[in-house]
C-alpha cells in the first residue's frame, strides 16, 4: 500500500532522515518506534507532504505520493492524527468531527459516520457543543482520532496518540485502534509506548537518529533483547 | 427634562436634540469604522498579518463607485454590486501578489510587503485617478433629511448606514459560523497545517477572506463617500489607521471585537468633538490615545483572544 524508499529529509542542512526505507502493507498495523528526536514525526510529515524530502521516493498504491499536495492526501485515503492532537480549539467538538469529512459530499454517509465516531467515543457526543479547546487532553486525543476517521481513510497514520494520557485512557485508545483496524483500516502507528504498540502491531520498525535499525513482526521485536533494554525499560537478564 | 437640563448647563447650551443628533452621527460613523475594521481583523485572524493596504482598498472602492456611476453612467443598484465584486477581487489580487509568495517568509517581510502594497495603491490611484479630490456621486435616493417627532432633523443616511451595516454583519456572521466555508476559515485561522491535512484548500480560504474583508470595506467606502462626499487617493490613510486601531481596541482577530471597537471609536470621536469643542483639533488623536490606554490596560483588546490550549 505504502512504500518508502531511501528517504532523506533535512532541516536546514541537518539530516533528520538519513535514507530510510519501509513498507506498510494493506490491512496491517505497522508501528514505528524510537526515542525522542529519532525522526518518526518527520517520516509521517513527509508522507503527508508537509515536509519536502531531499531525495527518495514514496509510493502509495503504485502511484507517486511526493508530487501530491497535502490537501489532496485525504482524497487519496490517507488521514493523519497529528502529533500533539492539533484539534481546532476554536471550533466545537461536533465541528471538529465534521471538518474531518470536509472533502466528502455524501451528507447521509457523514451523518452515519458521526454516529460511528460517537459510538467509538461516547464522551464526544456528550461534549459535542463544547469548544474543543475546553476538552481534557485525553478527550482531545479521541477527538483527533475521530476527526481523522471521518474521512473514511484507507490508511490512518497516528503520531503518538497515547502521549501524556492516563494509563486507563491509553488502554482505551489502543483498544479503539484495534477496533478501527478490524473495520479494514490500515494503520501506521508511531509510539513511544513501544510495549503497547508492538503488542498490537503486525510489523514494527525501530528508528534511531534518522535510520531504521530494526524491522520485524511485532511479537518478535517484543522479545528482542536490544529492544527490551532500550525501549521497554527492562534490563538484560 | 433632567438630562436636557444637565446637558444645557454642563455643556454650554447643548440640547437633548443636539445630543441625539451627535449620538446618531456617532453610530453611523461607528458603523463605517466597524465595516472597515472587520477586514483588518479577518486578515489578522487568518494570517496574523496587519494588512496596511486595507485602507487603500477602501479608497479604491470609492473610485470604482465614482467611475461606475459617473463615467459609465450606471444606475447605483447596478454600479454598487459591481463595486463590491471588483473591490473583493482587488483584495484577492493584493493577497496573491504581495502576501502569498511570502507565505513562509518571516512575519516582518510580509508586513513590509503590506506597507509596500499600500504605497503602491496610493500612488497608482494618484497617477490614474488624479490627485485632485472628486465629488462622490451620491444617488438621490440616499440624500435628504427627515424630521423626527421632536423636531429633530437628521440626514436619512444616518439611518441607512447602520441598517446596511447590520445586514452585512448578519450575513457575515452567518457565513462564518454556520457554513462549511466559514468553518474552513475558522480552522485555517487556527492552524494552517492541520487544515491542509483535513483537505482544506488553505490558499483559497485565505484568498476568500481577503475578498470578503475587501467587499465589506467597499460597503463602508460607498457609504463613506455618501456621508463625506469627496474622494481622494489618500482618503484611506486615516480611516485605515483608525479602523486598525478599532480592531485592536476590540481585540484583533475577533469580528465582534472589531465591530465593538468601531462603534467605540466612532461614537467616542463624535462625542469628544461635541462635548469638548476645544479639542476638535485633536479629533484624530483620540483614536491613538484610546489605543495607548487600551494597550496599557488590556493588551488583548476588550474581547481579547483567549488562548486555551491543553497539553
Ligand atoms: N521544523 C524543524 N526544524 C528543524 N529541525 C527539526 C524540525 N522538526 C524536527 N526537527 C529535528 O529533526 C529530528 C527528528 O525530529 P522528529 O521527527 O520530530 O522526531 P520524533 O518524532 O521521532 O521525536 C530532531 O532532531 C528534531 O530536532
Ligand atoms: Mg514526534
XYZ file of C-alpha atoms and ligand atoms in Angstrom:
576
model
C 0.000 0.000 0.000
C 2.675 2.474 1.069
C 6.313 2.069 0.181
C 9.077 4.396 1.245
C 12.465 4.059 -0.362
C 15.713 5.687 0.654
C 14.037 8.769 2.016
C 16.347 11.585 3.031
C 14.939 14.658 4.765
C 16.930 17.529 6.137
C 16.045 20.625 8.096
C 18.348 23.423 7.038
C 21.266 21.139 6.310
C 20.812 18.826 9.284
C 19.631 15.418 8.184
C 16.667 14.177 10.164
C 16.081 11.126 7.966
C 19.186 9.510 6.548
C 17.738 7.317 3.842
C 15.007 5.223 5.389
C 13.032 2.508 3.659
C 9.877 0.960 4.962
C 6.657 -0.552 3.810
C 3.093 -0.582 5.055
C 1.100 -3.486 3.706
C -2.614 -3.305 3.085
C -4.689 -4.269 6.100
C -1.822 -4.334 8.592
C -0.981 -2.439 11.721
C 2.555 -1.164 11.334
C 4.298 0.636 14.132
C 7.308 2.888 14.099
C 9.013 3.190 17.449
C 12.046 5.082 18.592
C 13.339 7.621 21.048
C 12.538 11.308 21.002
C 14.060 13.063 18.021
C 14.658 9.854 16.052
C 12.718 11.207 13.088
C 9.364 9.454 13.484
C 7.206 12.546 13.137
C 9.358 13.743 10.268
C 8.565 10.497 8.482
C 4.825 10.990 8.835
C 5.031 14.652 7.939
C 6.956 13.803 4.795
C 4.366 11.222 3.794
C 1.698 13.896 4.271
C 3.617 16.324 2.073
C 4.178 18.753 4.927
C 7.935 18.382 4.582
C 9.744 18.048 1.251
C 12.486 15.412 1.146
C 15.934 15.861 -0.308
C 15.775 12.514 -2.082
C 13.993 9.199 -2.041
C 10.559 8.028 -3.102
C 7.205 7.458 -1.506
C 4.788 5.335 -3.481
C 1.175 4.819 -2.446
C -0.905 2.200 -4.219
C 1.632 2.157 -7.033
C 1.464 5.911 -7.532
C 3.987 8.544 -6.603
C 2.927 10.423 -3.491
C 5.657 13.032 -3.270
C 4.204 15.197 -6.019
C 0.841 15.308 -4.262
C -0.228 18.351 -2.253
C -1.028 17.885 1.425
C -4.614 18.947 0.916
C -5.156 16.083 -1.556
C -3.824 13.326 0.693
C -7.152 12.897 2.353
C -8.821 12.410 -1.047
C -6.382 9.580 -1.677
C -7.454 7.898 1.521
C -4.690 8.976 3.878
C -5.578 10.551 7.206
C -3.273 11.805 9.917
C -3.719 12.154 13.650
C -1.005 14.723 14.160
C 1.474 14.881 16.990
C 0.039 16.931 19.826
C -3.574 16.348 18.668
C -3.923 19.698 16.956
C -7.694 19.828 17.326
C -9.199 23.155 16.299
C -9.618 24.687 19.727
C -11.897 27.449 18.427
C -14.344 25.001 16.850
C -16.890 22.917 18.680
C -16.365 19.199 19.120
C -19.016 18.477 16.503
C -17.427 20.934 14.078
C -14.071 19.258 14.587
C -15.645 15.939 13.734
C -17.381 17.406 10.696
C -14.241 19.061 9.436
C -12.675 15.624 9.179
C -15.249 14.959 6.467
C -14.500 18.246 4.727
C -13.912 16.695 1.306
C -16.979 14.474 1.459
C -20.292 15.438 -0.076
C -22.480 12.500 0.976
C -24.484 14.114 3.776
C -26.116 10.838 4.709
C -22.873 8.935 4.977
C -21.371 11.747 7.026
C -24.289 11.578 9.472
C -23.809 7.841 9.848
C -20.093 8.249 10.417
C -20.661 10.897 13.060
C -22.780 8.303 14.861
C -19.989 5.782 14.347
C -17.418 8.145 15.890
C -19.812 8.810 18.764
C -20.158 5.085 19.322
C -16.376 4.724 19.465
C -16.020 7.728 21.762
C -19.277 8.269 23.665
C -17.751 11.150 25.605
C -17.535 13.211 22.399
C -21.281 13.069 21.943
C -21.809 14.471 25.407
C -19.405 17.259 24.672
C -20.472 17.920 21.087
C -21.355 21.589 21.635
C -18.303 22.422 23.688
C -15.320 24.174 22.149
C -12.604 21.610 21.527
C -10.152 23.779 23.444
C -12.072 23.085 26.639
C -11.643 19.303 26.431
C -9.159 17.377 28.532
C -6.033 16.003 26.878
C -7.456 12.519 26.530
C -10.719 13.809 25.114
C -8.811 15.930 22.617
C -6.902 12.846 21.530
C -10.133 10.951 20.988
C -11.434 13.898 19.032
C -8.304 13.944 16.866
C -8.767 10.252 16.116
C -12.489 10.650 15.475
C -11.817 13.601 13.199
C -9.342 11.568 11.153
C -11.823 8.704 10.848
C -14.442 11.000 9.359
C -12.655 10.978 6.012
C -13.134 7.194 5.901
C -9.405 6.676 5.386
C -7.800 3.596 3.940
C -4.565 4.424 5.704
C -4.687 6.014 9.133
C -1.430 7.423 10.459
C -1.196 8.290 14.132
C 1.609 10.199 15.758
C 1.948 9.248 19.415
C -1.743 9.063 20.234
C -1.030 7.930 23.781
C 1.390 10.687 24.716
C 0.654 12.259 28.066
C -2.508 10.300 28.683
C -3.514 8.470 31.842
C -2.900 4.684 31.658
C -6.608 3.933 31.556
C -7.139 6.286 28.626
C -4.124 4.798 26.851
C -5.725 1.368 27.113
C -8.895 2.810 25.631
C -7.039 4.371 22.730
C -5.224 1.144 21.915
C -8.455 -0.820 22.098
C -10.037 1.584 19.655
C -7.061 1.440 17.298
C -7.633 -2.310 17.073
C -11.335 -1.784 16.563
C -10.697 0.627 13.716
C -8.255 -1.845 12.226
C -10.856 -4.590 12.338
C -13.066 -2.414 10.173
C -10.488 -2.643 7.409
C -8.360 0.434 8.007
C -4.616 0.055 7.552
C -2.715 1.677 10.380
C 0.680 3.272 10.681
C 1.246 3.975 14.343
C 4.036 5.982 15.875
C 4.576 5.361 19.528
C 6.928 5.886 22.392
C 4.881 3.370 24.284
C 6.754 0.595 22.478
C 5.333 -2.192 24.583
C 1.710 -1.461 23.829
C 2.413 -0.642 20.192
C 4.357 -3.825 19.489
C 1.674 -5.899 21.143
C -0.917 -4.887 18.589
C 1.368 -4.452 15.575
C 1.817 -6.893 12.711
C 5.106 -5.273 11.823
C 7.362 -2.981 13.790
C 10.160 -0.686 12.720
C 12.703 0.715 15.111
C 14.172 4.088 14.322
C 17.338 5.626 15.744
C 18.605 9.075 14.797
C 17.219 9.074 11.301
C 17.827 5.448 10.430
C 15.768 2.293 10.579
C 17.801 -0.078 12.711
C 15.435 -2.983 13.119
C 12.419 -4.428 11.435
C 10.288 -7.431 12.256
C 6.958 -8.800 13.341
C 5.678 -7.044 16.452
C 5.848 -10.116 18.689
C 9.416 -10.839 17.578
C 10.598 -7.336 18.384
C 8.950 -7.601 21.770
C 11.279 -10.388 22.708
C 14.349 -8.790 21.163
C 16.957 -8.143 23.861
C 18.169 -4.819 22.467
C 14.662 -3.517 22.257
C 13.832 -4.682 25.724
C 16.785 -2.771 27.025
C 16.311 0.388 25.005
C 12.550 0.807 24.779
C 10.777 -1.488 27.144
C 12.651 -0.424 30.240
C 13.838 -3.900 31.057
C 17.426 -4.726 31.806
C 19.239 -7.737 30.406
C 18.528 -10.832 32.385
C -36.362 67.154 31.391
C -33.400 66.470 33.628
C -30.999 65.149 31.013
C -31.834 68.162 28.914
C -31.156 70.446 31.837
C -27.870 68.725 32.653
C -26.661 68.908 29.100
C -27.617 72.571 28.857
C -25.817 73.624 31.959
C -22.775 71.424 31.793
C -22.052 71.674 28.108
C -22.691 75.235 27.069
C -26.199 75.023 25.791
C -26.345 71.532 24.281
C -29.937 70.437 23.903
C -31.211 66.894 24.047
C -31.917 67.093 20.342
C -28.350 68.062 19.657
C -27.174 65.221 21.821
C -29.333 62.747 19.915
C -28.032 64.153 16.689
C -24.472 63.542 17.813
C -25.316 60.068 19.013
C -26.847 59.142 15.672
C -23.839 60.598 13.912
C -21.572 58.588 16.136
C -23.479 55.407 15.435
C -23.229 55.836 11.707
C -19.554 56.753 11.835
C -19.056 53.770 14.123
C -20.811 51.549 11.568
C -18.416 52.676 8.871
C -15.432 52.090 11.128
C -16.790 48.663 12.027
C -17.149 47.633 8.385
C -13.551 48.557 7.674
C -12.206 47.179 10.959
C -13.663 43.757 10.172
C -11.318 43.495 7.192
C -8.297 44.094 9.410
C -9.436 41.619 11.984
C -10.286 38.873 9.485
C -6.930 39.107 7.766
C -5.136 39.238 11.080
C -7.110 36.250 12.266
C -6.138 34.090 9.334
C -2.585 35.294 8.596
C -1.501 37.114 11.778
C -0.816 39.994 9.433
C -1.775 43.655 9.547
C -2.879 44.408 6.030
C -1.792 48.011 5.668
C -3.225 48.095 2.166
C -6.748 47.703 3.557
C -7.367 51.446 3.882
C -6.300 51.889 0.284
C -8.598 49.129 -0.877
C -11.357 51.085 0.851
C -10.282 54.193 -1.064
C -10.183 52.349 -4.380
C -13.758 51.168 -3.825
C -14.954 54.781 -3.753
C -13.267 55.391 -7.105
C -14.810 52.249 -8.536
C -18.163 53.673 -7.494
C -17.296 57.052 -8.998
C -16.358 55.567 -12.356
C -19.294 53.209 -12.384
C -21.860 55.912 -11.735
C -20.262 58.977 -13.339
C -18.088 57.679 -16.167
C -20.176 54.708 -17.199
C -23.489 56.211 -16.168
C -24.693 53.055 -14.448
C -27.633 53.247 -12.076
C -26.460 52.865 -8.483
C -28.126 49.481 -7.973
C -26.046 48.124 -10.838
C -22.866 50.021 -10.062
C -22.643 49.286 -6.343
C -22.816 45.488 -6.554
C -20.167 45.641 -9.267
C -18.052 47.816 -6.975
C -18.320 45.183 -4.239
C -17.211 42.425 -6.569
C -14.351 44.457 -8.062
C -13.097 45.524 -4.657
C -13.263 41.934 -3.451
C -11.199 40.895 -6.459
C -8.738 43.712 -5.768
C -8.261 42.425 -2.230
C -7.674 38.926 -3.562
C -5.205 40.295 -6.094
C -3.247 42.122 -3.384
C -3.126 38.898 -1.379
C -1.978 36.804 -4.333
C 0.662 39.301 -5.427
C 2.008 40.708 -2.178
C 1.381 38.096 0.504
C 1.076 34.617 -0.964
C 4.635 34.472 -2.328
C 5.803 35.302 1.193
C 3.669 32.743 2.986
C 6.655 31.074 4.642
C 8.760 34.212 4.970
C 9.347 35.909 8.325
C 6.397 37.996 9.546
C 8.364 41.202 9.194
C 8.851 40.649 5.450
C 5.131 40.231 4.945
C 4.454 43.336 6.994
C 6.860 45.333 4.839
C 5.224 43.909 1.737
C 1.895 45.126 3.058
C 3.250 48.642 3.545
C 4.597 48.425 0.010
C 1.224 47.339 -1.330
C -0.362 50.285 0.470
C 2.048 52.820 -1.082
C 1.623 51.213 -4.459
C -2.164 51.543 -4.360
C -1.976 55.129 -3.119
C 0.429 56.166 -5.834
C -1.302 54.234 -8.558
C -4.515 55.969 -7.545
C -2.827 59.361 -7.665
C -1.459 58.657 -11.132
C -4.530 57.009 -12.584
C -7.353 58.871 -10.843
C -5.538 62.157 -10.338
C -4.645 63.801 -7.043
C -7.485 66.308 -7.123
C -10.409 65.274 -4.930
C -13.573 64.354 -6.767
C -17.181 64.668 -5.683
C -18.790 61.373 -4.793
C -21.907 60.739 -6.878
C -24.403 60.053 -4.116
C -27.614 58.680 -5.640
C -30.575 60.915 -4.965
C -32.454 58.242 -3.093
C -29.845 58.319 -0.315
C -29.917 62.074 0.161
C -32.306 64.279 2.050
C -33.311 64.743 5.640
C -36.121 63.523 7.814
C -37.740 65.414 10.662
C -38.313 63.304 13.722
C -41.227 63.759 16.137
C -39.497 66.224 18.410
C -38.413 68.497 15.593
C -35.007 66.897 15.217
C -33.790 66.982 11.649
C -31.330 64.351 10.523
C -29.896 63.029 7.263
C -31.642 59.909 6.033
C -28.181 58.461 5.554
C -27.773 58.396 9.320
C -30.319 55.560 9.379
C -29.303 53.860 6.178
C -25.713 53.381 7.221
C -26.307 51.382 10.422
C -29.100 49.419 8.727
C -26.924 48.390 5.793
C -24.079 47.617 8.174
C -26.358 45.397 10.217
C -27.462 43.462 7.148
C -23.891 42.778 6.070
C -22.845 41.956 9.602
C -25.580 39.360 9.993
C -24.676 37.859 6.623
C -21.014 37.741 7.602
C -21.656 36.103 10.957
C -23.908 33.578 9.283
C -21.234 32.770 6.724
C -18.532 32.375 9.322
C -20.440 30.470 11.961
C -22.962 28.453 10.023
C -21.445 27.443 6.702
C -18.791 24.950 5.698
C -16.747 27.728 4.121
C -16.888 29.661 7.366
C -15.814 26.591 9.297
C -12.822 26.264 6.966
C -11.963 29.911 7.562
C -12.046 29.430 11.312
C -9.981 26.264 11.064
C -7.364 27.907 8.855
C -7.152 30.840 11.230
C -6.209 28.404 13.983
C -3.833 26.050 12.195
C -2.889 26.169 8.507
C -1.093 22.860 8.537
C -3.815 20.799 10.154
C -6.386 22.487 7.929
C -4.423 21.239 4.915
C -4.352 17.761 6.393
C -8.160 17.917 6.545
C -8.221 18.569 2.805
C -8.967 22.284 3.071
C -7.526 24.451 0.324
C -5.757 26.929 2.584
C -4.727 29.363 -0.130
C -8.241 29.580 -1.461
C -9.617 30.077 2.023
C -7.187 32.906 2.686
C -7.984 34.468 -0.670
C -11.672 34.315 0.137
C -11.044 36.005 3.465
C -9.347 38.898 1.689
C -12.199 39.040 -0.794
C -14.846 39.234 1.897
C -12.919 41.745 4.009
C -12.385 43.939 0.961
C -16.043 43.715 -0.006
C -17.025 44.968 3.418
C -14.512 47.790 3.028
C -16.262 48.600 -0.253
C -19.631 48.720 1.501
C -18.038 51.073 4.005
C -16.370 53.054 1.226
C -19.561 53.642 -0.722
C -21.394 54.844 2.366
C -18.393 56.886 3.455
C -18.479 58.579 0.053
C -22.137 59.434 0.553
C -21.572 60.832 4.017
C -18.349 62.732 3.279
C -18.861 63.268 -0.445
C -15.350 63.933 -1.574
C -12.925 61.224 -2.601
C -9.152 61.414 -2.965
C -6.284 58.939 -3.363
C -5.118 59.386 0.222
C -8.567 59.329 1.822
C -8.000 55.767 3.028
C -4.975 56.500 5.156
C -6.541 57.981 8.278
C -9.730 55.851 8.298
C -7.472 52.854 7.648
C -5.310 53.634 10.636
C -8.297 54.356 12.849
C -10.066 51.161 11.893
C -6.931 49.189 12.521
C -6.943 50.787 15.958
C -10.626 49.935 16.326
C -9.794 46.310 15.579
C -7.015 46.316 18.168
C -9.196 48.004 20.770
C -11.900 45.396 20.323
C -9.394 42.554 20.297
C -7.808 41.875 16.944
C -8.780 38.595 15.314
C -12.300 38.746 16.701
C -15.094 40.039 14.482
C -17.372 41.096 17.297
C -14.400 42.901 18.793
C -13.823 44.822 15.579
C -17.461 45.898 15.495
C -17.336 46.934 19.134
C -14.070 48.795 18.587
C -15.516 50.553 15.552
C -18.514 51.792 17.488
C -16.473 52.871 20.494
C -14.184 54.825 18.236
C -16.923 56.347 16.083
C -19.183 57.381 18.928
C -16.248 58.443 21.099
C -14.808 60.642 18.409
C -18.086 62.418 17.670
C -18.860 62.904 21.358
C -15.410 64.264 22.047
C -15.917 66.966 19.471
C -19.496 67.590 20.614
C -18.845 67.885 24.307
C -15.396 69.387 24.228
C -15.359 71.585 21.126
C -11.998 72.994 22.225
C -10.473 69.620 21.431
C -11.851 69.464 17.888
C -8.324 69.672 16.534
C -7.463 66.523 18.460
C -10.230 64.529 16.872
C -7.892 62.190 15.042
C -5.593 61.909 18.043
C -8.468 60.489 20.080
C -8.087 57.105 18.404
C -4.411 56.931 19.205
C -4.869 57.960 22.815
C -7.564 55.341 23.208
C -5.240 52.774 21.626
C -2.482 53.548 24.105
C -4.858 53.364 27.043
C -6.237 50.012 25.892
C -2.815 48.573 25.180
C -1.723 49.559 28.659
C -4.800 48.223 30.444
C -5.770 45.220 28.372
C -3.273 44.390 25.637
C -5.500 41.715 24.108
C -8.272 44.227 23.493
C -11.724 44.333 25.013
C -12.921 40.998 23.690
C -9.437 39.583 23.533
C -8.247 36.333 22.051
C -8.497 33.631 24.625
C -5.745 31.111 24.362
C -6.833 27.787 25.753
C -4.559 25.036 24.630
C -4.125 21.922 26.669
C -1.051 19.795 26.747
N 10.813 22.020 11.935
C 12.043 21.540 12.277
N 13.141 22.299 12.067
C 14.367 21.842 12.378
N 14.612 20.648 12.910
C 13.564 19.842 13.151
C 12.238 20.246 12.844
N 11.384 19.257 13.188
C 12.165 18.272 13.686
N 13.458 18.617 13.669
C 14.594 17.788 14.103
O 14.543 16.565 13.381
C 14.815 15.484 14.216
C 13.680 14.483 14.186
O 12.542 15.065 14.781
P 11.132 14.336 14.848
O 10.838 13.780 13.521
O 10.160 15.283 15.424
O 11.448 13.171 15.872
P 10.457 12.236 16.683
O 9.079 12.444 16.197
O 10.979 10.861 16.432
O 10.595 12.604 18.107
C 15.087 16.050 15.599
O 16.479 16.161 15.763
C 14.451 17.397 15.557
O 15.139 18.292 16.378
Mg 7.488 13.128 17.192
